[in-house]
Amino acid sequence: MSTKKRILDEKEMERILKRLANEVIEKNKGCEGLYIVGIHTRGVPLAKRITHYIEKFEDEKIHVGSLDITLYRDDLAHIEHQPVIQDSILNFDIEGKHILLIDDVLNTGRTARAALNAILDYGRPAFIQLLVIIDRGNRELPIQADFVGKHLPTSKDESVQVHLKEVDGADEVFIIKD
Amino acid sequence: MILLKNGMVYLSEEKKIVKNDVLIDKKIIKKIAPAIEEKNAEVIDCAGMHIFPGFVDLHCHLRDPGYTYKEDIASGAESAAKGGYTSICCMPNTKPTIDNISTLNYIMRKARDVKGTKIFVIGAMSKGLEGKEIANIASLVKGGVVGLSDDGNCIQVAKLQLNVMRYASIYDIPMICHSEDYSLSGEGQVNYGYMSTKLGLPGIPTLAEEIMVSRDIMLADVTDSQVHIAHASTKRTVELIRQAKKDGIKITAEVTPHHLVLTEEACDGFDTNTKMKPPLRSEQDRVALFEGLMDGTIDVIATDHAPHSDYEKELEFMKAPFGVIGFESAFPVLYSTLVRNDKMKLEELVARMTSKPADIIKKEVGLLKEGAPADLNVFNLEEFFTFNESEILSKSKNSPFLGMKMWGKIHYTICDGKFTWKL
Amino acid sequence: MKHTLNLTGRNLFDLDDYSVEEIEKIFETAKVMKKINSREYKKIPTLRGKTVATLFFEDSTRTRISFELAVKRLSADVVSFTTAGSAMKKGEGIQDTVYTLNAMGIDLYVVRHSCPGVPQLVNKYSNKPVLNAGDGRHSHPTQALLDMFSIWEKKGSLKGLKITIVGDILHSRVVRSNLIGMKKMGAEVVVCGPRTLMPPKIEEVYGVQCEYDLKVAIKDADVVMGLRMQLERQNEGLFPGLGEYTSRYGLSNKMLEFAKDDILVMHPGPMNRGVEILPEVADSEHSIIIEQVTNGVAVRMALLFLILGGKPDKEVA
Ligand SMILES: [Zn+2]
């Protein structure tokens, strides 16, 4: 029997996003040269929201883009269904810039690895940071996030679902156990 | 002696099927009557089965000498026997070709050694089938050929064809014409039309056959020789022959089982076992061929058994040779598609595979009557089976009917009073 | 969850076994690939470890290069087999060639041959996916896909467009695949050329319109595609000469006046300038001929990715 437990609701999510926006500003002492890139699928609306908060707090226009990492995945031969590749939109030159990668969940680190490779094929940024809403902790690669919304240590038979208004109709986070 | 009991027996003279016993004494059919008693005979129960005269095929390629990896006289004879054939006529496109007495003698000798199927030989019209010089027709006729043909090839020059016919017209044998205008057939692979367009293959127009059939009809008329059109494949060919017969020209014609049953649709998928000359045509042509057969325009059914080895047929479509095998599938295919569907009477089908072809080569074969040679076969028409490669006795397996389910399984073939096939 | 159309492990013999949705998926993927091809760094690691063999039994440097570039951009390895100087000249059959290559661990074959049906044969012997890179005058589906992609990119869709294809329809593999694909995608297609260069029953086979007068064929067309006219056809007695051909079927500015103002001009290449297409048209703003070449690599990358990436569908369609 599987159980589904809600970890975060809409209010909590909003609070976390605002906090993360502030942390980004604080750690980088502002947002100069900051380029935000969301990883498909849920990283993209998250990136837009974080960008929105940072722009509001700092009153500055920030570049935001999106990245599909399908072509960089190391498990292509094992996935059952081919995903439809989304367009990666990076309408800016990333050379020497500060890139903030945004995704919903960090677990094994493989998605982040693929995203790093993908972004590096577009040029040589000054540095790259990673922001996630949930960090599950089961790392398979030596990768860590610079900004974490919530640490949620889970076992392998559990999964975490992040729902967003833009994609799923509501802002919620669930933990599901088989 | 062999006594076949309680079979449904086709009587050649009456063209009727009657329940009877058949008594065979040595090489001859001694008696056909109900309830024959004969103590010294090997009795075979034929209840529920049909007994037909041994089939006669006017058109096959035994590939011997020269291409014995495809077939030889012995394997061809066995394959024929399994199809119910007891008399077959082989075409001269061997290597060397049958345009001379020594090749002819080689085949006749080898055919005698094959104890079973009667093999008749068709001699060449032109030397080497090259369409340039008349072959030694007088010697070939003296040597015993039953017909003349350049089959596989076609004499393109009208003047030579005219001379061949004129030269040979003094003999009482058919000129079997494979009618094909090369300038029109060219590199063609399949019927010119729907399929050639769909498959992007060069097409062979029906015109390639029809133009030559018209020519051969006119030459038959002028030379007063007996022309037999091989493997008619088009609607207009049927119309031309029909008109020629009306005009009193001595002409006969044959059609193959594959042209009667299949259409160009079968070529979709590039199966090289659907590649032959003439090619499978449109449904319209197929229907016309069947109508021609029914109204007597087309006299006989001939297999055009043309074996090719697997590695030749596994080549690219355009490189694979033309031709399909036919002995072992001919009767069941036609029985299943024509007779069982009430399109043709069984008696009619048997006549077109026995006495009618025998008439064309003027041989006393293919007859089931008292006193005739004991050439016959026994089929169980209620037996349903799948035509499989593994059961084919020919050295080659290039049949377009592989995998087809059909009615009519052969149980025995007897030729000159001896079993040539037993299930 | 949104259903994803799985192309993994599929063959591409011709476009008749591909649905509209699948073709659109190929286009969407090609769009992404095209973007990658416009980057400074044009390589992605997607198909690392895979090996593609290009079997060109018939020479076609352009198509082969386009395929090989596509393979390399996706980080797969490519071995190329051409008949020049190879075992085929010594009489080795296709079967043996394929068995040999297969034993070396090829994941996908790209096949070009002068005889229709050979890609199917290679698939039969290899049991590996095969991309048809042109089989005789039968089909050339990747060319058709790139042609259609080029139109789709400019016009957003092929639905309702009038596309005129002019030239030697009889001997063209490109045309057959395009007719299948374009009809499938909802275009109205008119073929045009001398009657001796028109295959029989083309209207019936493909559901297209057939015209012998280019002025009629090109009227109000959204797209016109010229085909390469080969001089050999003259010796085969199929048409009298290039001069007469150009005057009747050559794509000139005057001819384009009958078409829509925003007509796209295409050509599968290589062009005979001054024969089937005049320079004034080939180099005009209407021409997307060069872009077709660019799109060729992107479309082939998309196909390679979709066929070699992921696991094959278990359910039988
Ligand atoms: Zn023939």
Coordinates of C-alpha atoms in Angstrom, one line a residue, chain B:
Chain B
M1 CA -1.2 -55.0 -60.2
I2 CA -2.6 -52.0 -58.3
L3 CA -6.2 -51.7 -57.4
L4 CA -7.5 -48.2 -56.4
K5 CA -10.8 -48.8 -54.5
N6 CA -13.7 -46.5 -54.1
G7 CA -12.2 -43.3 -55.4
M8 CA -14.0 -40.4 -57.2
V9 CA -12.5 -41.0 -60.6
Y10 CA -12.3 -38.5 -63.4
L11 CA -13.0 -40.1 -66.7
S12 CA -11.2 -38.3 -69.4
E13 CA -13.5 -39.3 -72.3
E14 CA -16.7 -38.4 -70.5
K15 CA -15.1 -35.5 -68.7
K16 CA -17.1 -36.7 -65.6
I17 CA -16.2 -37.7 -62.1
V18 CA -17.7 -41.0 -61.1
K19 CA -17.2 -43.2 -58.1
N20 CA -15.2 -46.2 -59.3
D21 CA -12.4 -48.6 -58.8
V22 CA -9.3 -48.5 -61.0
L23 CA -7.2 -51.5 -61.8
I24 CA -3.7 -51.1 -63.1
D25 CA -1.9 -53.9 -64.7
K26 CA 1.8 -53.2 -65.3
K27 CA 1.9 -49.9 -67.3
I28 CA -1.7 -49.9 -68.4
I29 CA -5.1 -49.0 -66.9
K30 CA -6.8 -52.3 -67.3
K31 CA -10.2 -51.6 -65.9
I32 CA -12.4 -48.9 -64.5
A33 CA -15.6 -50.1 -62.9
P34 CA -17.4 -50.2 -59.6
A35 CA -16.4 -53.0 -57.2
I36 CA -13.5 -54.6 -59.0
E37 CA -12.2 -57.7 -57.3
E38 CA -8.6 -58.8 -58.0
K39 CA -6.8 -61.0 -55.6
N40 CA -3.3 -60.4 -56.9
A41 CA -3.5 -56.6 -56.7
E42 CA -2.0 -54.3 -54.1
V43 CA -5.2 -52.6 -52.9
I44 CA -5.3 -48.9 -52.0
D45 CA -8.3 -47.6 -50.3
C46 CA -9.3 -44.3 -52.0
A47 CA -12.6 -43.7 -50.3
G48 CA -13.1 -40.0 -50.0
M49 CA -10.3 -39.3 -52.4
H50 CA -10.2 -38.2 -56.0
I51 CA -8.3 -40.0 -58.8
F52 CA -7.3 -37.8 -61.7
P53 CA -5.3 -38.4 -64.8
G54 CA -1.6 -37.5 -64.2
F55 CA -1.2 -33.8 -64.9
V56 CA 0.6 -32.6 -68.0
D57 CA 2.8 -29.4 -67.9
L58 CA 3.7 -27.7 -71.1
H59 CA 6.1 -25.3 -69.6
C60 CA 8.9 -25.9 -67.1
H61 CA 12.5 -25.3 -66.6
L62 CA 14.6 -28.2 -65.3
R63 CA 17.9 -26.3 -65.4
D64 CA 19.8 -29.4 -66.5
P65 CA 22.4 -29.2 -68.0
G66 CA 24.2 -26.1 -66.7
Y67 CA 22.3 -24.9 -63.7
T68 CA 21.9 -28.0 -61.7
Y69 CA 22.3 -26.0 -58.4
K70 CA 18.8 -24.8 -59.1
E71 CA 17.3 -28.0 -60.3
D72 CA 18.2 -31.1 -62.2
I73 CA 16.2 -33.6 -64.2
A74 CA 15.8 -36.0 -61.3
S75 CA 14.8 -33.4 -58.7
G76 CA 12.5 -31.7 -61.2
A77 CA 10.9 -35.0 -61.9
E78 CA 10.3 -35.7 -58.2
S79 CA 8.9 -32.2 -57.6
A80 CA 6.6 -32.7 -60.6
A81 CA 5.5 -36.1 -59.2
K82 CA 4.7 -34.5 -55.9
G83 CA 2.5 -32.0 -57.7
G84 CA 0.6 -34.8 -59.4
Y85 CA 2.3 -34.3 -62.7
T86 CA 3.3 -37.4 -64.8
S87 CA 4.3 -35.6 -68.0
I88 CA 6.3 -32.4 -68.2
C89 CA 7.8 -30.4 -71.1
C90 CA 11.1 -28.7 -70.3
M91 CA 12.3 -25.5 -71.9
P92 CA 15.6 -25.3 -73.8
N93 CA 17.2 -22.4 -71.9
T94 CA 19.8 -24.7 -70.3
K95 CA 23.6 -24.4 -70.7
P96 CA 24.3 -25.4 -73.4
T97 CA 20.9 -24.6 -74.8
I98 CA 18.8 -27.3 -76.4
D99 CA 19.5 -26.2 -80.0
N100 CA 21.4 -29.3 -81.0
I101 CA 21.0 -33.0 -81.0
S102 CA 23.7 -33.8 -78.5
T103 CA 22.2 -31.7 -75.7
L104 CA 18.8 -33.1 -76.6
N105 CA 20.2 -36.7 -76.4
Y106 CA 21.8 -35.9 -73.0
I107 CA 18.4 -34.8 -71.6
M108 CA 16.5 -37.7 -73.2
R109 CA 19.0 -40.2 -71.8
K110 CA 18.9 -38.7 -68.3
A111 CA 15.1 -38.5 -68.5
R112 CA 15.0 -42.2 -69.2
D113 CA 17.1 -42.9 -66.2
V114 CA 14.6 -41.1 -64.0
K115 CA 12.1 -43.8 -63.5
G116 CA 8.9 -42.0 -63.2
T117 CA 7.7 -38.7 -64.6
K118 CA 7.7 -38.5 -68.4
I119 CA 9.9 -35.8 -69.6
F120 CA 9.3 -34.2 -73.0
V121 CA 11.7 -31.7 -74.5
I122 CA 11.1 -28.4 -76.2
G123 CA 13.8 -27.4 -78.6
A124 CA 15.2 -24.0 -79.4
M125 CA 13.9 -21.7 -82.2
S126 CA 17.2 -19.9 -82.6
K127 CA 20.8 -21.0 -82.0
G128 CA 21.8 -20.4 -78.4
L129 CA 18.4 -18.7 -78.0
E130 CA 20.2 -15.6 -79.3
G131 CA 17.6 -14.6 -81.8
K132 CA 20.1 -14.4 -84.6
E133 CA 20.1 -17.7 -86.6
I134 CA 17.6 -20.5 -86.9
A135 CA 18.4 -23.5 -84.7
N136 CA 18.8 -27.0 -86.2
I137 CA 15.1 -27.5 -86.1
A138 CA 14.9 -30.4 -88.5
S139 CA 17.4 -32.4 -86.4
L140 CA 15.7 -31.5 -83.2
V141 CA 12.3 -32.6 -84.5
K142 CA 13.8 -35.9 -85.7
G143 CA 15.4 -36.2 -82.2
G144 CA 12.0 -36.0 -80.6
V145 CA 11.3 -32.5 -79.4
V146 CA 7.6 -31.9 -78.8
G147 CA 7.7 -28.2 -79.5
L148 CA 9.9 -25.2 -80.3
S149 CA 10.5 -22.2 -78.1
D150 CA 13.1 -19.6 -77.2
D151 CA 11.4 -19.2 -73.8
G152 CA 13.1 -16.9 -71.4
N153 CA 14.1 -15.0 -74.5
C154 CA 12.0 -13.7 -77.4
I155 CA 13.2 -13.3 -81.0
Q156 CA 13.0 -9.6 -81.5
V157 CA 13.5 -9.4 -85.2
A158 CA 10.3 -10.1 -87.0
K159 CA 12.0 -11.5 -90.0
L160 CA 13.8 -14.2 -88.1
Q161 CA 10.6 -15.2 -86.2
L162 CA 8.9 -15.4 -89.6
N163 CA 11.6 -17.6 -91.0
V164 CA 11.6 -19.9 -87.9
M165 CA 7.8 -20.4 -88.2
R166 CA 8.0 -20.9 -92.0
Y167 CA 10.9 -23.3 -91.6
A168 CA 9.2 -25.3 -88.8
S169 CA 5.6 -25.1 -90.2
I170 CA 6.1 -28.4 -92.1
Y171 CA 6.3 -30.2 -88.8
D172 CA 3.3 -30.9 -86.7
I173 CA 4.6 -29.3 -83.5
P174 CA 3.7 -26.1 -81.6
M175 CA 5.8 -22.9 -81.7
I176 CA 5.7 -21.8 -78.1
C177 CA 6.1 -18.0 -78.0
H178 CA 7.3 -16.1 -75.0
S179 CA 6.1 -12.8 -76.3
E180 CA 8.1 -9.8 -75.0
D181 CA 9.3 -6.7 -76.8
Y182 CA 12.6 -5.8 -75.0
S183 CA 12.5 -2.2 -76.0
L184 CA 9.4 -1.9 -74.0
S185 CA 10.2 -4.3 -71.1
G186 CA 13.7 -3.0 -70.7
E187 CA 15.0 -2.9 -67.2
G188 CA 11.4 -3.5 -66.0
Q189 CA 10.9 -5.5 -62.7
V190 CA 7.2 -5.4 -62.0
N191 CA 4.0 -4.5 -63.8
Y192 CA 4.1 -1.0 -65.2
G193 CA 1.3 0.8 -63.4
Y194 CA 0.3 1.2 -59.8
M195 CA 3.0 -1.0 -58.3
S196 CA 5.9 0.2 -60.4
T197 CA 5.0 3.8 -59.3
K198 CA 4.5 2.8 -55.7
L199 CA 7.6 0.8 -55.4
G200 CA 9.8 3.0 -57.6
L201 CA 10.7 0.0 -59.7
P202 CA 11.0 0.2 -63.5
G203 CA 7.9 -1.2 -65.0
I204 CA 7.1 -3.8 -67.7
P205 CA 4.1 -2.5 -69.6
T206 CA 1.4 -4.9 -70.8
L207 CA 2.2 -3.5 -74.2
A208 CA 5.6 -5.4 -74.2
E209 CA 3.6 -8.6 -74.4
E210 CA 0.7 -7.5 -76.5
I211 CA 2.8 -6.1 -79.3
M212 CA 4.6 -9.4 -79.7
V213 CA 1.5 -11.4 -79.3
S214 CA -0.1 -9.5 -82.2
R215 CA 3.0 -10.0 -84.3
D216 CA 3.1 -13.8 -83.5
I217 CA -0.6 -14.1 -84.4
M218 CA 0.0 -12.5 -87.7
L219 CA 3.0 -14.6 -88.4
A220 CA 1.1 -17.8 -87.4
D221 CA -1.6 -16.7 -89.9
V222 CA 0.9 -16.0 -92.7
T223 CA 3.0 -19.2 -92.2
D224 CA 0.1 -21.4 -91.3
S225 CA 2.0 -22.7 -88.3
Q226 CA 0.7 -23.8 -84.9
V227 CA 1.5 -21.0 -82.4
H228 CA 1.1 -21.4 -78.7
I229 CA 1.3 -18.3 -76.6
A230 CA 3.2 -19.0 -73.4
H231 CA 2.1 -17.5 -70.0
A232 CA -0.5 -15.0 -71.2
S233 CA -0.7 -12.3 -68.7
T234 CA -2.8 -9.4 -69.9
K235 CA -6.3 -8.5 -70.8
R236 CA -5.4 -7.4 -74.3
T237 CA -3.5 -10.6 -74.9
V238 CA -6.6 -12.5 -74.1
E239 CA -8.6 -10.3 -76.5
L240 CA -6.1 -10.7 -79.3
I241 CA -6.1 -14.5 -78.9
R242 CA -9.9 -14.6 -78.8
Q243 CA -10.1 -12.7 -82.0
A244 CA -7.4 -14.8 -83.7
K245 CA -9.3 -18.0 -82.8
K246 CA -12.4 -16.4 -84.3
D247 CA -10.5 -15.7 -87.4
G248 CA -9.6 -19.3 -87.7
I249 CA -5.9 -18.9 -86.9
K250 CA -4.3 -22.0 -85.4
I251 CA -3.4 -20.7 -82.0
T252 CA -3.5 -22.0 -78.5
A253 CA -2.5 -20.3 -75.2
E254 CA -1.6 -21.1 -71.6
V255 CA -1.8 -19.3 -68.3
T256 CA 0.1 -19.9 -65.1
P257 CA -1.5 -20.5 -61.7
H258 CA 0.2 -17.4 -60.3
H259 CA -1.2 -15.1 -63.0
L260 CA -4.6 -16.6 -62.4
V261 CA -4.5 -16.1 -58.6
L262 CA -2.1 -13.3 -57.8
T263 CA -1.8 -9.6 -58.8
E264 CA 0.9 -7.0 -58.7
E265 CA -0.2 -6.3 -55.1
A266 CA 1.9 -9.3 -54.1
C267 CA 5.0 -7.4 -55.0
D268 CA 4.5 -4.8 -52.3
G269 CA 7.2 -5.6 -49.8
F270 CA 9.9 -6.5 -52.3
D271 CA 9.5 -10.3 -52.0
T272 CA 11.7 -11.6 -54.8
N273 CA 9.4 -14.7 -55.0
T274 CA 6.9 -12.4 -56.6
K275 CA 9.3 -11.5 -59.4
M276 CA 8.7 -13.3 -62.7
K277 CA 8.3 -12.7 -66.4
P278 CA 5.7 -11.8 -67.4
P279 CA 5.1 -9.9 -64.1
L280 CA 2.0 -10.2 -62.0
R281 CA -0.5 -7.8 -63.5
S282 CA -3.5 -5.8 -62.3
E283 CA -6.7 -7.3 -61.0
Q284 CA -8.3 -6.3 -64.3
D285 CA -5.8 -8.5 -66.2
R286 CA -6.2 -11.3 -63.8
V287 CA -10.0 -11.3 -64.2
A288 CA -9.6 -11.2 -68.0
L289 CA -7.2 -14.2 -67.9
F290 CA -9.7 -16.2 -65.9
E291 CA -12.5 -15.3 -68.3
G292 CA -10.3 -16.3 -71.1
L293 CA -9.7 -19.6 -69.5
M294 CA -13.4 -20.2 -68.9
D295 CA -14.4 -19.4 -72.4
G296 CA -11.7 -21.5 -74.0
T297 CA -9.6 -18.6 -75.3
I298 CA -6.9 -19.8 -73.1
D299 CA -6.6 -23.6 -73.5
V300 CA -4.4 -24.8 -70.7
I301 CA -2.7 -24.2 -67.4
A302 CA 1.0 -24.4 -67.4
T303 CA 3.3 -23.9 -64.4
D304 CA 6.3 -22.1 -65.9
H305 CA 8.1 -23.9 -63.0
A306 CA 11.3 -21.8 -62.9
P307 CA 13.6 -22.7 -60.0
H308 CA 16.2 -20.3 -58.6
S309 CA 18.4 -21.0 -55.6
D310 CA 17.9 -19.2 -52.3
Y311 CA 21.0 -17.1 -52.6
E312 CA 19.9 -15.8 -56.0
K313 CA 16.5 -14.9 -54.7
E314 CA 17.9 -13.3 -51.6
L315 CA 19.6 -10.6 -53.7
E316 CA 18.4 -7.1 -54.1
F317 CA 15.0 -7.1 -56.0
M318 CA 16.5 -5.7 -59.2
K319 CA 19.3 -8.3 -59.2
A320 CA 17.2 -11.3 -58.3
P321 CA 16.4 -13.5 -61.3
F322 CA 12.9 -13.7 -62.7
G323 CA 10.8 -16.8 -62.1
V324 CA 9.0 -19.0 -59.5
I325 CA 8.6 -22.7 -59.0
G326 CA 5.1 -24.2 -59.6
F327 CA 4.7 -27.9 -59.8
E328 CA 3.9 -28.6 -56.2
S329 CA 1.5 -25.8 -55.6
A330 CA -0.3 -25.7 -59.0
F331 CA -3.3 -27.9 -58.3
P332 CA -4.0 -27.1 -54.7
V333 CA -3.8 -23.4 -55.4
L334 CA -6.2 -23.5 -58.3
Y335 CA -8.5 -26.0 -56.6
S336 CA -8.6 -23.8 -53.5
T337 CA -9.1 -20.5 -55.2
L338 CA -11.2 -21.4 -58.2
V339 CA -13.0 -24.7 -57.7
R340 CA -13.7 -24.3 -54.0
N341 CA -15.1 -20.8 -54.6
D342 CA -17.4 -22.1 -57.2
K343 CA -15.8 -20.2 -60.0
M344 CA -14.8 -23.2 -62.0
K345 CA -15.9 -26.8 -62.2
L346 CA -13.4 -29.4 -61.0
E347 CA -13.8 -31.4 -64.2
E348 CA -12.9 -28.3 -66.2
L349 CA -9.8 -27.6 -64.1
V350 CA -8.6 -31.2 -64.5
A351 CA -9.1 -31.1 -68.3
R352 CA -7.0 -27.9 -68.6
M353 CA -4.2 -29.7 -66.7
T354 CA -4.4 -33.0 -68.5
S355 CA -6.0 -33.8 -71.9
K356 CA -5.9 -30.2 -73.2
P357 CA -2.1 -29.8 -72.8
A358 CA -1.6 -33.3 -74.1
D359 CA -3.5 -32.4 -77.3
I360 CA -1.2 -29.5 -77.9
I361 CA 1.9 -31.7 -77.9
K362 CA -0.1 -34.5 -79.5
K363 CA 0.9 -37.1 -77.0
E364 CA -1.2 -39.9 -75.6
V365 CA -0.8 -38.8 -72.0
G366 CA -3.0 -37.3 -69.3
L367 CA -5.8 -39.7 -70.1
L368 CA -7.7 -41.7 -67.5
K369 CA -9.5 -44.5 -69.5
E370 CA -9.2 -48.2 -70.0
G371 CA -6.2 -49.1 -72.1
A372 CA -4.4 -45.8 -71.5
P373 CA -1.0 -45.6 -69.8
A374 CA -1.4 -45.8 -66.1
D375 CA -0.6 -42.1 -65.3
L376 CA -2.7 -40.8 -62.5
N377 CA -2.7 -39.2 -59.1
V378 CA -4.8 -39.4 -56.0
F379 CA -5.8 -36.3 -54.0
N380 CA -7.7 -35.8 -50.8
L381 CA -9.6 -32.6 -51.6
E382 CA -10.8 -32.2 -48.0
E383 CA -7.4 -32.0 -46.6
F384 CA -6.3 -28.5 -45.6
F385 CA -2.7 -27.7 -45.2
T386 CA -0.1 -24.9 -45.3
F387 CA 2.3 -24.8 -48.2
N388 CA 5.6 -24.8 -46.5
E389 CA 9.2 -24.5 -47.7
S390 CA 10.3 -27.6 -45.8
E391 CA 8.0 -29.8 -47.7
I392 CA 9.0 -28.7 -51.2
L393 CA 10.9 -31.3 -53.1
S394 CA 12.3 -29.0 -55.8
K395 CA 15.9 -28.0 -55.1
S396 CA 14.6 -24.4 -55.1
K397 CA 12.0 -22.9 -52.8
N398 CA 11.1 -19.7 -54.7
S399 CA 7.4 -19.9 -54.5
P400 CA 5.0 -16.9 -54.2
F401 CA 2.6 -19.2 -52.3
L402 CA 4.8 -20.0 -49.3
G403 CA 2.7 -19.9 -46.2
M404 CA -0.6 -20.0 -48.0
K405 CA -3.2 -22.3 -46.6
M406 CA -4.8 -24.5 -49.3
W407 CA -7.1 -27.4 -49.9
G408 CA -6.2 -30.7 -51.7
K409 CA -3.4 -32.8 -50.5
I410 CA -1.8 -35.3 -52.8
H411 CA -1.5 -38.9 -51.6
Y412 CA -0.2 -40.8 -54.6
T413 CA 1.1 -40.2 -58.0
I414 CA 1.5 -43.2 -60.4
C415 CA 3.3 -43.0 -63.7
D416 CA 3.4 -45.9 -66.1
G417 CA 2.0 -48.1 -63.4
K418 CA 4.7 -47.2 -60.8
F419 CA 4.4 -45.0 -57.8
T420 CA 6.3 -41.8 -58.2
W421 CA 4.9 -40.2 -55.1
K422 CA 3.4 -41.6 -51.9
L423 CA 2.5 -39.5 -49.0

